[in-house]
């Protein structure tokens, strides 16, 4: 009597079927799974099919991971470019600050229009966000005009330091309108900033009339300091509006509203003041072009820094604006800051550093 296996083999031979054992139903799925497992996936190799090849993974990691400290370098470069731009604004004394702002808006408009066409975002924006975009444009451009006026009216260091009080006003306005938390630490930083601004402005009702008598240009200094302070408030409101808009609007469209509103404001203001005039000196024309270039470069590098670095570290490195302002004021204008300015600067910078370190600590938890 033949075994059962031999009988089956004989029948298969007689019927012309190949002499191959039929695997059980579950074994086909196992072999298919084995073949899939042995097939290298994307980024894999035949030696280690289930994992990406080591060399290729390292290359991809090197491409994705930015160079350590690159974001801080971008922030430092941005601070330097902004400071050089403010230096040129201070150098151009024969042209009104409003006209300088108008030239910058025209320069940026020539760059923004091709970008909007390429990105196909349109020139108006979403229906529900247009009012916020318009407010962002009006307040942001007004802040720019006031800062340029402050650079021309007071010292470079004083205007820069007072403009650094913007984060304090941002936290207060965000607490009122966006219902963001305002902690006791924020109150401490606010007190430091207000103290620093008072030391820089030195109002006569606190420091006596001797300040006005000893400083012949005190009235001009007071106007510049007040312009820098209003710039900080307007810039803070602008930041709150940008937080409100969020990512629902392309950032290029936001800059477009800023440029259009700024140019419109400048044309109206120059028509009323009667200050419109082309620069007579060729060096002033060069300065106007450089103001636009360095301002745009500072914005680009600051945006790139925020993309790859923590916001707290960027804000911390941004305080180098004050250092560059002091250096440029001493080297190019031979104007050594007073001890009042130094003390006020330390208070404002300490407030900015404290706020940045606190945000960094909260984000690292």
CSV table of C-alpha atoms in Angstrom, one decimal, residues 83-84 87 136 171 175 188 217 235 288 321 325 352 357:
chain,number,residue,atom,x,y,z
A,83,UNK,CA,21.4,100.0,12.5
A,84,UNK,CA,23.3,100.9,9.3
A,87,UNK,CA,22.7,105.7,10.4
A,136,UNK,CA,-1.8,97.1,10.0
A,171,UNK,CA,2.1,92.7,26.2
A,175,UNK,CA,-3.8,91.5,27.3
A,188,UNK,CA,8.2,94.3,36.5
A,217,UNK,CA,18.4,121.5,21.8
A,235,UNK,CA,4.5,99.1,16.4
A,288,UNK,CA,18.2,106.8,0.1
A,321,UNK,CA,20.6,97.1,17.9
A,325,UNK,CA,23.5,102.5,17.8
A,352,UNK,CA,13.9,93.2,27.0
A,357,UNK,CA,14.7,84.8,28.8
